Amino acid sequence: MATRARIGLRLADDSILSVYHHWDGYPKWLGVTLRNKFNTKEQVAELLDGGDISCCDSDTDWKLNKVDNHVQYYNDRGEKTEPRLDINENDFFLNGEEFAYIFENGNWTCYDLSYKYENYEPVSYIAEPVEIPTEVAV
């Protein structure tokens, strides 16, 4: 089962450009991977430019062949996904993912998200900042 996350870049006008990330969205893996591999605004912007992501550090292709680690974008298998622009944090957080990451001022912040739902749609949330470990747990 997936641990879904949203990866965002805060822009100068306080809006957030983001993509969906499907696998291993918890801080002890995705948070560490983002901090270690995508730690400049330019790297984050390039990551988001590819659209929604299955895994940002996959060692298999879509046919499950072993390959060099790479970002596995849904667009690579023919889906049409684009980064999403939210005008504020409220819109960014209100999507139903378990975790959200925002890159700003050269740093990643991770939020653990919980929701109140009505008719299967999230209508409110609690976003608790959580620590990103320094390394992936073994």
PDB file of N, CA and C in Angstrom, residues 64-126:
ATOM      1  N   LEU A  64       9.268  -3.126 -14.340  1.00  0.00           N
ATOM      2  CA  LEU A  64       9.941  -3.720 -13.186  1.00  0.00           C
ATOM      3  C   LEU A  64      11.324  -4.273 -13.491  1.00  0.00           C
ATOM      4  N   ASN A  65      11.937  -3.801 -14.578  1.00  0.00           N
ATOM      5  CA  ASN A  65      13.328  -4.130 -14.871  1.00  0.00           C
ATOM      6  C   ASN A  65      14.224  -3.283 -13.981  1.00  0.00           C
ATOM      7  N   LYS A  66      15.319  -3.882 -13.492  1.00  0.00           N
ATOM      8  CA  LYS A  66      16.286  -3.122 -12.695  1.00  0.00           C
ATOM      9  C   LYS A  66      16.998  -2.112 -13.592  1.00  0.00           C
ATOM     10  N   VAL A  67      17.062  -0.868 -13.130  1.00  0.00           N
ATOM     11  CA  VAL A  67      17.731   0.215 -13.857  1.00  0.00           C
ATOM     12  C   VAL A  67      18.442   1.103 -12.838  1.00  0.00           C
ATOM     13  N   ASP A  68      19.211   2.055 -13.336  1.00  0.00           N
ATOM     14  CA  ASP A  68      19.829   3.027 -12.444  1.00  0.00           C
ATOM     15  C   ASP A  68      18.731   3.851 -11.766  1.00  0.00           C
ATOM     16  N   ASN A  69      19.008   4.274 -10.540  1.00  0.00           N
ATOM     17  CA  ASN A  69      18.024   5.076  -9.823  1.00  0.00           C
ATOM     18  C   ASN A  69      17.657   6.319 -10.612  1.00  0.00           C
ATOM     19  N   HIS A  70      16.365   6.610 -10.621  1.00  0.00           N
ATOM     20  CA  HIS A  70      15.837   7.734 -11.393  1.00  0.00           C
ATOM     21  C   HIS A  70      14.490   8.144 -10.813  1.00  0.00           C
ATOM     22  N   VAL A  71      13.991   9.300 -11.257  1.00  0.00           N
ATOM     23  CA  VAL A  71      12.641   9.735 -10.903  1.00  0.00           C
ATOM     24  C   VAL A  71      11.685   9.025 -11.848  1.00  0.00           C
ATOM     25  N   GLN A  72      10.732   8.311 -11.277  1.00  0.00           N
ATOM     26  CA  GLN A  72       9.774   7.566 -12.091  1.00  0.00           C
ATOM     27  C   GLN A  72       8.484   8.391 -12.196  1.00  0.00           C
ATOM     28  N   TYR A  73       8.385   9.128 -13.310  1.00  0.00           N
ATOM     29  CA  TYR A  73       7.228   9.993 -13.554  1.00  0.00           C
ATOM     30  C   TYR A  73       6.104   9.212 -14.224  1.00  0.00           C
ATOM     31  N   TYR A  74       4.874   9.544 -13.878  1.00  0.00           N
ATOM     32  CA  TYR A  74       3.721   8.945 -14.556  1.00  0.00           C
ATOM     33  C   TYR A  74       3.689   9.332 -16.027  1.00  0.00           C
ATOM     34  N   ASN A  75       4.204  10.486 -16.365  1.00  0.00           N
ATOM     35  CA  ASN A  75       4.250  10.916 -17.769  1.00  0.00           C
ATOM     36  C   ASN A  75       5.088   9.964 -18.619  1.00  0.00           C
ATOM     37  N   ASP A  76       6.063   9.279 -18.000  1.00  0.00           N
ATOM     38  CA  ASP A  76       6.915   8.346 -18.741  1.00  0.00           C
ATOM     39  C   ASP A  76       6.169   7.103 -19.214  1.00  0.00           C
ATOM     40  N   ARG A  77       5.004   6.851 -18.646  1.00  0.00           N
ATOM     41  CA  ARG A  77       4.205   5.729 -19.142  1.00  0.00           C
ATOM     42  C   ARG A  77       2.949   6.214 -19.874  1.00  0.00           C
ATOM     43  N   GLY A  78       2.977   7.477 -20.292  1.00  0.00           N
ATOM     44  CA  GLY A  78       1.934   8.001 -21.154  1.00  0.00           C
ATOM     45  C   GLY A  78       0.821   8.767 -20.469  1.00  0.00           C
ATOM     46  N   GLU A  79       0.873   8.889 -19.146  1.00  0.00           N
ATOM     47  CA  GLU A  79      -0.147   9.683 -18.468  1.00  0.00           C
ATOM     48  C   GLU A  79       0.151  11.161 -18.672  1.00  0.00           C
ATOM     49  N   LYS A  80      -0.850  11.974 -18.588  1.00  0.00           N
ATOM     50  CA  LYS A  80      -0.695  13.417 -18.771  1.00  0.00           C
ATOM     51  C   LYS A  80      -0.866  14.104 -17.414  1.00  0.00           C
ATOM     52  N   THR A  81       0.239  14.269 -16.705  1.00  0.00           N
ATOM     53  CA  THR A  81       0.175  14.953 -15.412  1.00  0.00           C
ATOM     54  C   THR A  81       1.050  16.195 -15.479  1.00  0.00           C
ATOM     55  N   GLU A  82       0.613  17.217 -14.817  1.00  0.00           N
ATOM     56  CA  GLU A  82       1.337  18.483 -14.767  1.00  0.00           C
ATOM     57  C   GLU A  82       1.448  18.917 -13.309  1.00  0.00           C
ATOM     58  N   PRO A  83       2.441  19.718 -12.984  1.00  0.00           N
ATOM     59  CA  PRO A  83       2.480  20.294 -11.635  1.00  0.00           C
ATOM     60  C   PRO A  83       1.209  21.116 -11.400  1.00  0.00           C
ATOM     61  N   ARG A  84       0.810  21.183 -10.152  1.00  0.00           N
ATOM     62  CA  ARG A  84      -0.384  21.942  -9.787  1.00  0.00           C
ATOM     63  C   ARG A  84       0.036  23.200  -9.039  1.00  0.00           C
ATOM     64  N   LEU A  85      -0.672  24.287  -9.259  1.00  0.00           N
ATOM     65  CA  LEU A  85      -0.393  25.537  -8.561  1.00  0.00           C
ATOM     66  C   LEU A  85      -1.537  25.830  -7.602  1.00  0.00           C
ATOM     67  N   ASP A  86      -1.213  25.888  -6.304  1.00  0.00           N
ATOM     68  CA  ASP A  86      -2.189  26.269  -5.278  1.00  0.00           C
ATOM     69  C   ASP A  86      -1.860  27.682  -4.823  1.00  0.00           C
ATOM     70  N   ILE A  87      -2.903  28.502  -4.627  1.00  0.00           N
ATOM     71  CA  ILE A  87      -2.647  29.903  -4.287  1.00  0.00           C
ATOM     72  C   ILE A  87      -2.213  30.089  -2.835  1.00  0.00           C
ATOM     73  N   ASN A  88      -2.427  29.056  -1.999  1.00  0.00           N
ATOM     74  CA  ASN A  88      -2.034  29.173  -0.598  1.00  0.00           C
ATOM     75  C   ASN A  88      -1.853  27.788   0.022  1.00  0.00           C
ATOM     76  N   GLU A  89      -1.374  27.763   1.255  1.00  0.00           N
ATOM     77  CA  GLU A  89      -1.156  26.496   1.963  1.00  0.00           C
ATOM     78  C   GLU A  89      -2.449  25.722   2.153  1.00  0.00           C
ATOM     79  N   ASN A  90      -3.544  26.411   2.437  1.00  0.00           N
ATOM     80  CA  ASN A  90      -4.816  25.726   2.655  1.00  0.00           C
ATOM     81  C   ASN A  90      -5.166  24.851   1.457  1.00  0.00           C
ATOM     82  N   ASP A  91      -5.098  25.393   0.268  1.00  0.00           N
ATOM     83  CA  ASP A  91      -5.399  24.617  -0.934  1.00  0.00           C
ATOM     84  C   ASP A  91      -4.377  23.502  -1.142  1.00  0.00           C
ATOM     85  N   PHE A  92      -3.121  23.778  -0.849  1.00  0.00           N
ATOM     86  CA  PHE A  92      -2.053  22.782  -0.990  1.00  0.00           C
ATOM     87  C   PHE A  92      -2.292  21.576  -0.076  1.00  0.00           C
ATOM     88  N   PHE A  93      -2.649  21.834   1.182  1.00  0.00           N
ATOM     89  CA  PHE A  93      -2.815  20.755   2.147  1.00  0.00           C
ATOM     90  C   PHE A  93      -4.103  19.956   1.964  1.00  0.00           C
ATOM     91  N   LEU A  94      -5.113  20.531   1.359  1.00  0.00           N
ATOM     92  CA  LEU A  94      -6.448  19.930   1.335  1.00  0.00           C
ATOM     93  C   LEU A  94      -6.629  18.981   0.156  1.00  0.00           C
ATOM     94  N   ASN A  95      -5.812  17.909   0.126  1.00  0.00           N
ATOM     95  CA  ASN A  95      -5.849  16.977  -1.000  1.00  0.00           C
ATOM     96  C   ASN A  95      -5.990  15.520  -0.617  1.00  0.00           C
ATOM     97  N   GLY A  96      -5.827  15.188   0.642  1.00  0.00           N
ATOM     98  CA  GLY A  96      -5.999  13.816   1.079  1.00  0.00           C
ATOM     99  C   GLY A  96      -4.732  12.995   1.185  1.00  0.00           C
ATOM    100  N   GLU A  97      -3.560  13.575   0.901  1.00  0.00           N
ATOM    101  CA  GLU A  97      -2.309  12.831   1.073  1.00  0.00           C
ATOM    102  C   GLU A  97      -1.973  12.699   2.557  1.00  0.00           C
ATOM    103  N   GLU A  98      -1.133  11.732   2.878  1.00  0.00           N
ATOM    104  CA  GLU A  98      -0.741  11.518   4.272  1.00  0.00           C
ATOM    105  C   GLU A  98       0.342  12.488   4.740  1.00  0.00           C
ATOM    106  N   PHE A  99       1.227  12.892   3.808  1.00  0.00           N
ATOM    107  CA  PHE A  99       2.301  13.819   4.137  1.00  0.00           C
ATOM    108  C   PHE A  99       2.410  14.882   3.052  1.00  0.00           C
ATOM    109  N   ALA A 100       2.933  16.034   3.435  1.00  0.00           N
ATOM    110  CA  ALA A 100       3.196  17.103   2.473  1.00  0.00           C
ATOM    111  C   ALA A 100       4.566  17.695   2.792  1.00  0.00           C
ATOM    112  N   TYR A 101       5.281  18.059   1.738  1.00  0.00           N
ATOM    113  CA  TYR A 101       6.612  18.648   1.861  1.00  0.00           C
ATOM    114  C   TYR A 101       6.620  19.978   1.133  1.00  0.00           C
ATOM    115  N   ILE A 102       7.172  20.988   1.787  1.00  0.00           N
ATOM    116  CA  ILE A 102       7.321  22.306   1.157  1.00  0.00           C
ATOM    117  C   ILE A 102       8.788  22.694   1.225  1.00  0.00           C
ATOM    118  N   PHE A 103       9.331  23.072   0.059  1.00  0.00           N
ATOM    119  CA  PHE A 103      10.700  23.574  -0.010  1.00  0.00           C
ATOM    120  C   PHE A 103      10.631  25.089  -0.072  1.00  0.00           C
ATOM    121  N   GLU A 104      11.295  25.744   0.863  1.00  0.00           N
ATOM    122  CA  GLU A 104      11.390  27.207   0.853  1.00  0.00           C
ATOM    123  C   GLU A 104      12.627  27.639   1.621  1.00  0.00           C
ATOM    124  N   ASN A 105      13.218  28.717   1.167  1.00  0.00           N
ATOM    125  CA  ASN A 105      14.423  29.256   1.806  1.00  0.00           C
ATOM    126  C   ASN A 105      15.513  28.205   1.975  1.00  0.00           C
ATOM    127  N   GLY A 106      15.639  27.319   0.998  1.00  0.00           N
ATOM    128  CA  GLY A 106      16.703  26.331   1.006  1.00  0.00           C
ATOM    129  C   GLY A 106      16.487  25.137   1.915  1.00  0.00           C
ATOM    130  N   ASN A 107      15.282  24.980   2.457  1.00  0.00           N
ATOM    131  CA  ASN A 107      15.013  23.889   3.397  1.00  0.00           C
ATOM    132  C   ASN A 107      13.679  23.205   3.112  1.00  0.00           C
ATOM    133  N   TRP A 108      13.621  21.924   3.483  1.00  0.00           N
ATOM    134  CA  TRP A 108      12.385  21.152   3.403  1.00  0.00           C
ATOM    135  C   TRP A 108      11.689  21.156   4.759  1.00  0.00           C
ATOM    136  N   THR A 109      10.361  21.310   4.731  1.00  0.00           N
ATOM    137  CA  THR A 109       9.533  21.112   5.906  1.00  0.00           C
ATOM    138  C   THR A 109       8.529  20.029   5.563  1.00  0.00           C
ATOM    139  N   CYS A 110       8.374  19.065   6.470  1.00  0.00           N
ATOM    140  CA  CYS A 110       7.423  17.969   6.288  1.00  0.00           C
ATOM    141  C   CYS A 110       6.235  18.173   7.220  1.00  0.00           C
ATOM    142  N   TYR A 111       5.047  17.867   6.722  1.00  0.00           N
ATOM    143  CA  TYR A 111       3.819  17.949   7.509  1.00  0.00           C
ATOM    144  C   TYR A 111       3.112  16.602   7.481  1.00  0.00           C
ATOM    145  N   ASP A 112       2.725  16.129   8.644  1.00  0.00           N
ATOM    146  CA  ASP A 112       1.886  14.944   8.791  1.00  0.00           C
ATOM    147  C   ASP A 112       0.446  15.454   8.741  1.00  0.00           C
ATOM    148  N   LEU A 113      -0.351  14.919   7.825  1.00  0.00           N
ATOM    149  CA  LEU A 113      -1.695  15.446   7.591  1.00  0.00           C
ATOM    150  C   LEU A 113      -2.772  14.483   8.062  1.00  0.00           C
ATOM    151  N   SER A 114      -3.793  15.021   8.684  1.00  0.00           N
ATOM    152  CA  SER A 114      -5.000  14.262   9.006  1.00  0.00           C
ATOM    153  C   SER A 114      -6.197  15.109   8.593  1.00  0.00           C
ATOM    154  N   TYR A 115      -7.294  14.435   8.259  1.00  0.00           N
ATOM    155  CA  TYR A 115      -8.423  15.117   7.628  1.00  0.00           C
ATOM    156  C   TYR A 115      -9.755  14.801   8.278  1.00  0.00           C
ATOM    157  N   LYS A 116     -10.686  15.728   8.090  1.00  0.00           N
ATOM    158  CA  LYS A 116     -12.100  15.485   8.324  1.00  0.00           C
ATOM    159  C   LYS A 116     -12.720  15.399   6.936  1.00  0.00           C
ATOM    160  N   TYR A 117     -13.528  14.356   6.715  1.00  0.00           N
ATOM    161  CA  TYR A 117     -14.126  14.118   5.400  1.00  0.00           C
ATOM    162  C   TYR A 117     -15.640  14.296   5.439  1.00  0.00           C
ATOM    163  N   GLU A 118     -16.185  14.768   4.339  1.00  0.00           N
ATOM    164  CA  GLU A 118     -17.623  14.782   4.093  1.00  0.00           C
ATOM    165  C   GLU A 118     -17.831  14.265   2.682  1.00  0.00           C
ATOM    166  N   ASN A 119     -18.679  13.246   2.548  1.00  0.00           N
ATOM    167  CA  ASN A 119     -18.925  12.632   1.231  1.00  0.00           C
ATOM    168  C   ASN A 119     -17.615  12.247   0.541  1.00  0.00           C
ATOM    169  N   TYR A 120     -16.695  11.671   1.314  1.00  0.00           N
ATOM    170  CA  TYR A 120     -15.408  11.166   0.820  1.00  0.00           C
ATOM    171  C   TYR A 120     -14.458  12.262   0.332  1.00  0.00           C
ATOM    172  N   GLU A 121     -14.770  13.496   0.607  1.00  0.00           N
ATOM    173  CA  GLU A 121     -13.896  14.613   0.235  1.00  0.00           C
ATOM    174  C   GLU A 121     -13.346  15.264   1.495  1.00  0.00           C
ATOM    175  N   PRO A 122     -12.032  15.565   1.525  1.00  0.00           N
ATOM    176  CA  PRO A 122     -11.498  16.265   2.707  1.00  0.00           C
ATOM    177  C   PRO A 122     -12.046  17.693   2.762  1.00  0.00           C
ATOM    178  N   VAL A 123     -12.567  18.079   3.922  1.00  0.00           N
ATOM    179  CA  VAL A 123     -13.127  19.426   4.079  1.00  0.00           C
ATOM    180  C   VAL A 123     -12.327  20.265   5.072  1.00  0.00           C
ATOM    181  N   SER A 124     -11.537  19.600   5.922  1.00  0.00           N
ATOM    182  CA  SER A 124     -10.641  20.325   6.814  1.00  0.00           C
ATOM    183  C   SER A 124      -9.467  19.404   7.137  1.00  0.00           C
ATOM    184  N   TYR A 125      -8.414  19.983   7.668  1.00  0.00           N
ATOM    185  CA  TYR A 125      -7.208  19.196   7.931  1.00  0.00           C
ATOM    186  C   TYR A 125      -6.470  19.736   9.140  1.00  0.00           C
ATOM    187  N   ILE A 126      -5.601  18.913   9.653  1.00  0.00           N
ATOM    188  CA  ILE A 126      -4.599  19.322  10.634  1.00  0.00           C
ATOM    189  C   ILE A 126      -3.254  18.985  10.006  1.00  0.00           C
TER     190      ILE A 126
END
